[in-house]
Amino acid sequence: MTRLSVVLLVVLVAGGPAYGQSTSAPDTTSAPDTTSAPDTTGASGPTADWLLLPFASYSPDTKLAGGLVLGYYRPERAEGRASSVQATITVTQRRQLIVQIAPELYLDGGAWRVQGELQASHFPNSFYGIGGDTPAAAEEGYTARYVLADGTAQRRVRPNLRVGPRLFVRADAVRDPEAGGLIERNRVAGSEGGVTAGLGGSAFWDARDSRYYPTTGTYAEVVATLHSAAWGSDYTFAQFKTDLRAYRALGPGVWAGQIYTESTAGTAPFQLLPLLGGDERMRGYREGRLRDDVYWTVQTEYRVPLFWRLKGVAFAAVGEVGPRVGPALVDDVETAVGLGGRFRFTDDGVHGRLDLAYSPTGLELYMSLGEAF
């Protein structure tokens, strides 16, 4: 594991931008600044950064992975927040293929925020059952093939506050379920695939000083979605998510904290149940190692500059899943801790990330582009 982490770090650092145009925005990674920098480049605003990177990454879900990322990162303008579009093609050691486009655009002088994801995937995966205490021995393999479109369009109604509708569509096919397993025996919703279609709404608050590497401010998002046969869904259920974050300058570095909750009500396919773990929340657990109708997690990080473009991070998280809100959600919670490194690619704070996390399930390595939260 140690040797592999060194090799991957060299790939990330040496990869560098294949093409980059420096922004006129200052580097916001060393000191908090809650005001937007004035536009000093004329009517067209600050110039944008392009990143074209071959990359190698690692996570428990994919093992060793590689591919190409094309990113467009426009720094903050006087009239609006920073925008980005990131497209990736990933092939993994587990023979997974993921094609993804993820935009976050601030339009019409910042009056509108358009954010979403388009993805197509062939993804051999593991399922351990549903619940907060499923054993590792319950693992069964299957292959997920799906396409999804998830988008929100939010109108600014107050400074830092936007609200608007959400549309979600996902088409699933389940292939090669393990013989004798719950999926093969059709014992869980979603075993036969199908279409999930949802309509909902979201509220988004963003008072951070930086989109890519915040040093002060707050962030909050609340999303409610109803999936129904009335608009073509094979499954009927409601989904609710909250994401609360805060950032503060502390000593030489930055403290960051997050409270995240997700829940479903009704008959949700197992693919869309709240999942504990992954490279963003509860690092140290493979994503989907635990899943159920209700999920919560709290995590905290301390990010400190080291030298040149390098930073160090220490983090910890707790969380749990359960069938409903109740004592089971706070009894015998899951825990994880870890250390990480950051390399700043652009002047306005786009970072490469390398994290090593420990949980009762073992030691896990993660490498990707962008902060965990």
Short mmCIF file of C-alpha atoms in Angstrom, two decimals:
data_model
loop_
_atom_site.label_atom_id
_atom_site.label_comp_id
_atom_site.label_asym_id
_atom_site.label_seq_id
_atom_site.Cartn_x
_atom_site.Cartn_y
_atom_site.Cartn_z
CA MET A 1 0.00 0.00 0.00
CA THR A 2 2.77 2.47 0.84
CA ARG A 3 4.64 1.87 -2.41
CA LEU A 4 1.45 2.28 -4.42
CA SER A 5 0.57 5.56 -2.74
CA VAL A 6 3.98 7.00 -3.63
CA VAL A 7 3.65 5.98 -7.28
CA LEU A 8 0.19 7.53 -7.52
CA LEU A 9 1.32 10.77 -5.91
CA VAL A 10 4.11 11.10 -8.47
CA VAL A 11 1.57 10.59 -11.28
CA LEU A 12 -0.70 13.27 -9.85
CA VAL A 13 2.03 15.85 -9.30
CA ALA A 14 3.82 15.22 -12.57
CA GLY A 15 0.60 15.15 -14.58
CA GLY A 16 0.14 18.90 -14.24
CA PRO A 17 -2.15 20.83 -16.57
CA ALA A 18 -1.60 19.87 -20.17
CA TYR A 19 -2.92 23.30 -20.98
CA GLY A 20 -3.65 26.11 -18.56
CA GLN A 21 -4.39 29.81 -18.81
CA SER A 22 -3.66 31.60 -15.58
CA THR A 23 -6.56 33.37 -13.91
CA SER A 24 -6.50 36.94 -12.74
CA ALA A 25 -8.10 35.99 -9.43
CA PRO A 26 -5.83 35.86 -6.38
CA ASP A 27 -4.89 32.63 -4.63
CA THR A 28 -7.50 32.33 -1.89
CA THR A 29 -5.86 29.35 -0.22
CA SER A 30 -3.71 31.20 2.27
CA ALA A 31 -5.99 33.80 3.83
CA PRO A 32 -9.76 34.18 4.15
CA ASP A 33 -11.49 36.86 2.09
CA THR A 34 -15.24 37.09 2.10
CA THR A 35 -15.42 39.67 -0.69
CA SER A 36 -15.27 38.97 -4.38
CA ALA A 37 -12.29 40.40 -6.19
CA PRO A 38 -13.21 43.17 -8.66
CA ASP A 39 -13.11 42.39 -12.34
CA THR A 40 -9.91 43.94 -13.62
CA THR A 41 -9.83 42.31 -17.02
CA GLY A 42 -12.51 44.23 -18.86
CA ALA A 43 -16.02 43.31 -19.93
CA SER A 44 -15.18 39.71 -20.52
CA GLY A 45 -14.17 39.15 -16.88
CA PRO A 46 -11.30 37.04 -15.55
CA THR A 47 -9.89 34.44 -17.86
CA ALA A 48 -10.58 30.75 -17.30
CA ASP A 49 -8.40 27.78 -16.49
CA TRP A 50 -8.45 24.65 -18.63
CA LEU A 51 -7.06 21.40 -17.30
CA LEU A 52 -6.41 18.41 -19.54
CA LEU A 53 -5.00 15.61 -17.41
CA PRO A 54 -4.34 11.95 -17.81
CA PHE A 55 -4.83 10.65 -14.30
CA ALA A 56 -4.41 7.66 -12.04
CA SER A 57 -6.61 7.23 -9.01
CA TYR A 58 -7.38 4.71 -6.31
CA SER A 59 -10.37 3.93 -4.10
CA PRO A 60 -11.80 0.82 -2.46
CA ASP A 61 -14.70 0.84 -4.96
CA THR A 62 -12.58 0.84 -8.10
CA LYS A 63 -9.08 -0.16 -6.97
CA LEU A 64 -6.52 1.24 -9.42
CA ALA A 65 -8.14 3.46 -12.03
CA GLY A 66 -6.96 5.65 -14.87
CA GLY A 67 -8.40 7.90 -17.48
CA LEU A 68 -8.65 11.43 -18.78
CA VAL A 69 -10.18 14.49 -17.16
CA LEU A 70 -10.99 17.67 -19.05
CA GLY A 71 -11.91 20.55 -16.79
CA TYR A 72 -13.03 24.12 -17.39
CA TYR A 73 -12.73 26.34 -14.33
CA ARG A 74 -13.83 29.98 -14.49
CA PRO A 75 -12.87 32.04 -11.44
CA GLU A 76 -15.24 34.30 -9.59
CA ARG A 77 -16.42 37.46 -11.30
CA ALA A 78 -17.71 40.58 -9.63
CA GLU A 79 -21.29 39.63 -10.54
CA GLY A 80 -21.26 35.93 -9.71
CA ARG A 81 -19.61 32.80 -8.34
CA ALA A 82 -17.02 30.57 -9.96
CA SER A 83 -18.21 28.11 -12.62
CA SER A 84 -16.86 24.77 -13.75
CA VAL A 85 -17.49 21.89 -16.13
CA GLN A 86 -15.58 18.66 -15.59
CA ALA A 87 -15.69 15.69 -17.98
CA THR A 88 -14.02 12.39 -17.11
CA ILE A 89 -13.54 9.00 -18.72
CA THR A 90 -12.42 6.35 -16.23
CA VAL A 91 -11.39 2.72 -16.63
CA THR A 92 -10.63 0.72 -13.48
CA GLN A 93 -8.85 -2.39 -12.32
CA ARG A 94 -12.27 -3.88 -11.56
CA ARG A 95 -13.15 -3.53 -15.29
CA GLN A 96 -15.48 -0.63 -14.62
CA LEU A 97 -16.08 2.08 -17.20
CA ILE A 98 -17.51 5.47 -16.21
CA VAL A 99 -18.17 8.43 -18.50
CA GLN A 100 -19.30 11.57 -16.68
CA ILE A 101 -19.96 15.25 -17.33
CA ALA A 102 -20.57 17.43 -14.26
CA PRO A 103 -21.31 21.15 -14.78
CA GLU A 104 -21.83 23.88 -12.19
CA LEU A 105 -22.55 27.12 -14.03
CA TYR A 106 -23.50 30.57 -12.80
CA LEU A 107 -25.39 32.37 -15.56
CA ASP A 108 -27.05 35.73 -16.23
CA GLY A 109 -24.70 37.63 -13.96
CA GLY A 110 -24.98 34.98 -11.25
CA ALA A 111 -28.79 35.10 -11.12
CA TRP A 112 -29.04 31.41 -12.07
CA ARG A 113 -27.09 28.37 -10.93
CA VAL A 114 -27.33 25.32 -13.19
CA GLN A 115 -25.79 22.19 -11.69
CA GLY A 116 -26.02 18.54 -12.54
CA GLU A 117 -24.53 15.31 -13.80
CA LEU A 118 -24.72 13.15 -16.92
CA GLN A 119 -23.27 9.68 -16.50
CA ALA A 120 -23.08 6.33 -18.23
CA SER A 121 -21.49 3.37 -16.46
CA HIS A 122 -20.63 -0.30 -16.68
CA PHE A 123 -19.84 -1.08 -13.06
CA PRO A 124 -19.09 -4.52 -11.57
CA ASN A 125 -19.89 -4.02 -7.90
CA SER A 126 -20.62 -5.69 -4.57
CA PHE A 127 -23.78 -5.82 -2.48
CA TYR A 128 -23.72 -6.70 1.24
CA GLY A 129 -27.42 -6.52 2.00
CA ILE A 130 -29.42 -3.77 3.67
CA GLY A 131 -28.79 -2.59 7.23
CA GLY A 132 -26.15 -1.18 9.52
CA ASP A 133 -24.62 -4.46 10.66
CA THR A 134 -24.35 -6.59 7.50
CA PRO A 135 -21.25 -8.82 7.68
CA ALA A 136 -18.44 -8.77 5.14
CA ALA A 137 -19.19 -12.44 4.45
CA ALA A 138 -22.55 -11.39 2.94
CA GLU A 139 -20.81 -9.83 -0.08
CA GLU A 140 -22.28 -10.83 -3.43
CA GLY A 141 -21.22 -9.61 -6.84
CA TYR A 142 -23.27 -8.11 -9.65
CA THR A 143 -22.76 -5.72 -12.56
CA ALA A 144 -24.66 -2.45 -12.79
CA ARG A 145 -25.20 -0.85 -16.19
CA TYR A 146 -26.93 2.50 -16.06
CA VAL A 147 -27.34 5.94 -17.54
CA LEU A 148 -28.51 8.90 -15.52
CA ALA A 149 -29.32 12.57 -15.85
CA ASP A 150 -29.58 14.71 -12.73
CA GLY A 151 -30.04 18.47 -12.93
CA THR A 152 -31.16 21.50 -10.94
CA ALA A 153 -31.78 25.10 -12.02
CA GLN A 154 -31.84 27.51 -9.10
CA ARG A 155 -32.81 31.18 -9.14
CA ARG A 156 -31.18 33.63 -6.73
CA VAL A 157 -33.85 34.97 -4.36
CA ARG A 158 -31.55 36.49 -1.71
CA PRO A 159 -27.83 37.14 -1.54
CA ASN A 160 -26.23 33.67 -1.31
CA LEU A 161 -29.62 31.88 -1.47
CA ARG A 162 -31.04 30.10 -4.53
CA VAL A 163 -34.07 27.84 -5.01
CA GLY A 164 -35.37 25.86 -7.95
CA PRO A 165 -36.59 22.56 -9.42
CA ARG A 166 -34.77 19.25 -9.76
CA LEU A 167 -35.13 16.54 -12.42
CA PHE A 168 -33.66 13.05 -11.98
CA VAL A 169 -33.83 10.11 -14.40
CA ARG A 170 -31.90 6.86 -14.15
CA ALA A 171 -32.22 3.68 -16.22
CA ASP A 172 -30.68 0.55 -14.66
CA ALA A 173 -29.89 -2.93 -15.90
CA VAL A 174 -28.54 -5.57 -13.49
CA ARG A 175 -26.29 -8.21 -15.00
CA ASP A 176 -24.39 -11.27 -13.73
CA PRO A 177 -25.80 -11.46 -10.18
CA GLU A 178 -24.03 -13.97 -7.99
CA ALA A 179 -25.82 -17.32 -7.93
CA GLY A 180 -27.92 -17.79 -4.81
CA GLY A 181 -27.58 -14.18 -3.69
CA LEU A 182 -30.33 -11.75 -2.74
CA ILE A 183 -30.18 -10.01 -6.12
CA GLU A 184 -30.27 -13.23 -8.15
CA ARG A 185 -33.27 -14.42 -6.09
CA ASN A 186 -35.00 -11.04 -6.56
CA ARG A 187 -35.20 -10.47 -2.81
CA VAL A 188 -34.48 -6.73 -2.92
CA ALA A 189 -36.15 -3.91 -4.85
CA GLY A 190 -34.12 -3.01 -7.91
CA SER A 191 -32.90 -6.54 -8.62
CA GLU A 192 -34.45 -6.46 -12.08
CA GLY A 193 -33.30 -2.95 -12.92
CA GLY A 194 -35.79 -0.45 -14.31
CA VAL A 195 -36.32 3.28 -14.68
CA THR A 196 -36.34 5.71 -11.77
CA ALA A 197 -37.75 9.16 -12.50
CA GLY A 198 -38.03 11.93 -9.95
CA LEU A 199 -39.23 15.52 -9.73
CA GLY A 200 -38.44 17.77 -6.82
CA GLY A 201 -36.99 20.98 -5.56
CA SER A 202 -33.89 22.29 -3.87
CA ALA A 203 -32.67 25.22 -1.81
CA PHE A 204 -29.00 26.20 -1.97
CA TRP A 205 -27.07 28.57 0.30
CA ASP A 206 -23.45 29.43 -0.47
CA ALA A 207 -21.58 32.03 1.58
CA ARG A 208 -18.10 30.52 1.12
CA ASP A 209 -15.22 32.75 0.09
CA SER A 210 -14.09 30.26 -2.59
CA ARG A 211 -15.82 27.62 -4.68
CA TYR A 212 -12.76 25.34 -4.87
CA TYR A 213 -10.86 25.84 -1.59
CA PRO A 214 -12.98 27.74 0.98
CA THR A 215 -11.27 29.24 3.99
CA THR A 216 -14.31 30.86 5.62
CA GLY A 217 -18.09 30.89 5.28
CA THR A 218 -21.03 28.48 5.21
CA TYR A 219 -22.75 26.19 2.72
CA ALA A 220 -26.12 24.45 2.89
CA GLU A 221 -28.23 22.43 0.47
CA VAL A 222 -31.64 20.84 0.98
CA VAL A 223 -33.11 18.59 -1.74
CA ALA A 224 -36.49 16.82 -1.78
CA THR A 225 -37.48 14.52 -4.67
CA LEU A 226 -40.55 12.39 -5.36
CA HIS A 227 -40.18 9.40 -7.68
CA SER A 228 -43.55 8.30 -9.01
CA ALA A 229 -45.26 6.18 -11.66
CA ALA A 230 -47.15 9.36 -12.56
CA TRP A 231 -44.11 10.48 -14.53
CA GLY A 232 -42.76 7.13 -15.64
CA SER A 233 -40.87 5.75 -12.63
CA ASP A 234 -40.91 2.01 -11.97
CA TYR A 235 -40.43 2.75 -8.25
CA THR A 236 -42.41 5.06 -6.00
CA PHE A 237 -40.57 6.68 -3.12
CA ALA A 238 -39.55 10.03 -1.69
CA GLN A 239 -35.97 11.09 -1.14
CA PHE A 240 -34.69 13.85 1.15
CA LYS A 241 -31.14 15.15 1.55
CA THR A 242 -29.48 17.87 3.66
CA ASP A 243 -25.85 18.97 3.41
CA LEU A 244 -24.53 21.57 5.88
CA ARG A 245 -20.91 22.79 5.87
CA ALA A 246 -18.85 25.46 7.64
CA TYR A 247 -15.29 26.77 7.20
CA ARG A 248 -13.17 28.85 9.57
CA ALA A 249 -9.58 30.09 9.64
CA LEU A 250 -7.89 28.44 12.64
CA GLY A 251 -4.23 29.01 13.42
CA PRO A 252 -2.09 28.55 10.31
CA GLY A 253 -4.78 26.51 8.54
CA VAL A 254 -8.50 26.05 7.92
CA TRP A 255 -11.05 24.03 9.88
CA ALA A 256 -13.89 22.50 7.83
CA GLY A 257 -16.95 20.64 9.10
CA GLN A 258 -19.91 18.88 7.50
CA ILE A 259 -23.23 17.38 8.65
CA TYR A 260 -24.91 15.25 5.99
CA THR A 261 -28.21 13.34 6.09
CA GLU A 262 -30.09 11.33 3.48
CA SER A 263 -33.33 9.37 3.74
CA THR A 264 -35.93 7.57 1.64
CA ALA A 265 -39.58 6.72 2.28
CA GLY A 266 -41.37 4.14 0.16
CA THR A 267 -39.92 1.41 -2.04
CA ALA A 268 -36.54 2.58 -3.30
CA PRO A 269 -34.32 0.33 -5.45
CA PHE A 270 -31.24 -0.85 -3.59
CA GLN A 271 -29.05 1.16 -6.00
CA LEU A 272 -30.58 4.44 -4.73
CA LEU A 273 -30.69 3.73 -1.01
CA PRO A 274 -28.42 6.01 1.05
CA LEU A 275 -24.88 4.58 0.98
CA LEU A 276 -22.33 4.89 3.78
CA GLY A 277 -18.73 5.33 2.64
CA GLY A 278 -16.87 6.61 -0.40
CA ASP A 279 -14.24 9.21 -1.22
CA GLU A 280 -16.29 12.18 0.02
CA ARG A 281 -18.03 11.01 3.21
CA MET A 282 -16.94 8.33 5.70
CA ARG A 283 -13.62 7.76 3.95
CA GLY A 284 -12.27 4.43 5.16
CA TYR A 285 -15.43 2.52 4.20
CA ARG A 286 -16.10 1.24 0.71
CA GLU A 287 -19.09 3.10 -0.74
CA GLY A 288 -22.18 0.97 -0.24
CA ARG A 289 -20.57 -1.27 2.36
CA LEU A 290 -23.57 -0.28 4.49
CA ARG A 291 -26.89 1.01 3.14
CA ASP A 292 -30.42 1.54 4.44
CA ASP A 293 -33.36 3.97 4.29
CA VAL A 294 -31.75 6.58 6.60
CA TYR A 295 -28.12 7.74 6.73
CA TRP A 296 -26.28 10.44 8.66
CA THR A 297 -22.66 11.41 8.98
CA VAL A 298 -20.59 14.16 10.61
CA GLN A 299 -17.02 14.83 9.49
CA THR A 300 -14.35 17.39 10.22
CA GLU A 301 -11.03 18.33 8.62
CA TYR A 302 -8.08 20.54 9.40
CA ARG A 303 -6.23 21.78 6.31
CA VAL A 304 -2.82 23.40 6.76
CA PRO A 305 -0.33 24.83 4.23
CA LEU A 306 3.05 23.06 4.16
CA PHE A 307 5.24 24.59 1.43
CA TRP A 308 5.02 25.64 -2.22
CA ARG A 309 1.71 24.22 -3.55
CA LEU A 310 1.43 21.46 -0.94
CA LYS A 311 -0.97 21.21 2.01
CA GLY A 312 -1.64 18.61 4.69
CA VAL A 313 -4.99 17.42 6.04
CA ALA A 314 -6.19 15.50 9.10
CA PHE A 315 -9.80 14.30 9.19
CA ALA A 316 -12.29 12.24 11.21
CA ALA A 317 -15.87 11.09 10.66
CA VAL A 318 -18.73 9.29 12.38
CA GLY A 319 -21.95 8.01 10.83
CA GLU A 320 -24.57 5.28 10.66
CA VAL A 321 -27.43 3.86 8.58
CA GLY A 322 -30.75 2.45 9.77
CA PRO A 323 -34.30 1.62 8.66
CA ARG A 324 -35.82 4.67 10.34
CA VAL A 325 -35.05 7.59 12.63
CA GLY A 326 -34.55 6.12 16.08
CA PRO A 327 -32.08 4.69 18.60
CA ALA A 328 -30.48 2.39 16.02
CA LEU A 329 -29.03 5.44 14.27
CA VAL A 330 -26.92 6.43 17.30
CA ASP A 331 -26.13 2.98 18.69
CA ASP A 332 -22.70 1.58 17.80
CA VAL A 333 -21.93 4.26 15.18
CA GLU A 334 -19.27 3.78 12.52
CA THR A 335 -16.00 5.78 12.83
CA ALA A 336 -13.08 6.66 10.57
CA VAL A 337 -9.95 8.83 10.77
CA GLY A 338 -7.23 9.74 8.30
CA LEU A 339 -4.46 11.94 6.94
CA GLY A 340 -4.05 13.42 3.50
CA GLY A 341 -2.10 15.68 1.18
CA ARG A 342 -3.15 18.36 -1.31
CA PHE A 343 -1.46 19.80 -4.39
CA ARG A 344 -2.76 23.11 -5.78
CA PHE A 345 -3.14 23.04 -9.56
CA THR A 346 -4.68 26.49 -10.20
CA ASP A 347 -4.38 29.94 -8.66
CA ASP A 348 -7.97 29.94 -7.41
CA GLY A 349 -7.62 26.66 -5.53
CA VAL A 350 -8.35 23.57 -7.63
CA HIS A 351 -6.47 20.84 -5.73
CA GLY A 352 -5.43 17.26 -6.29
CA ARG A 353 -6.25 15.09 -3.27
CA LEU A 354 -4.55 12.07 -1.70
CA ASP A 355 -6.15 10.61 1.47
CA LEU A 356 -5.31 7.60 3.62
CA ALA A 357 -8.21 6.63 5.90
CA TYR A 358 -8.59 4.03 8.64
CA SER A 359 -11.83 2.43 9.83
CA PRO A 360 -12.73 -0.88 11.51
CA THR A 361 -13.00 -2.33 7.97
CA GLY A 362 -9.33 -1.56 7.27
CA LEU A 363 -6.97 0.99 5.73
CA GLU A 364 -8.07 2.62 2.47
CA LEU A 365 -6.42 4.96 -0.04
CA TYR A 366 -8.18 7.63 -2.09
CA MET A 367 -6.86 9.90 -4.81
CA SER A 368 -8.94 12.35 -6.84
CA LEU A 369 -9.33 15.95 -7.98
CA GLY A 370 -11.08 18.44 -5.68
CA GLU A 371 -11.77 18.59 -1.95
CA ALA A 372 -13.95 16.00 -0.23
CA PHE A 373 -16.30 18.81 0.86
#
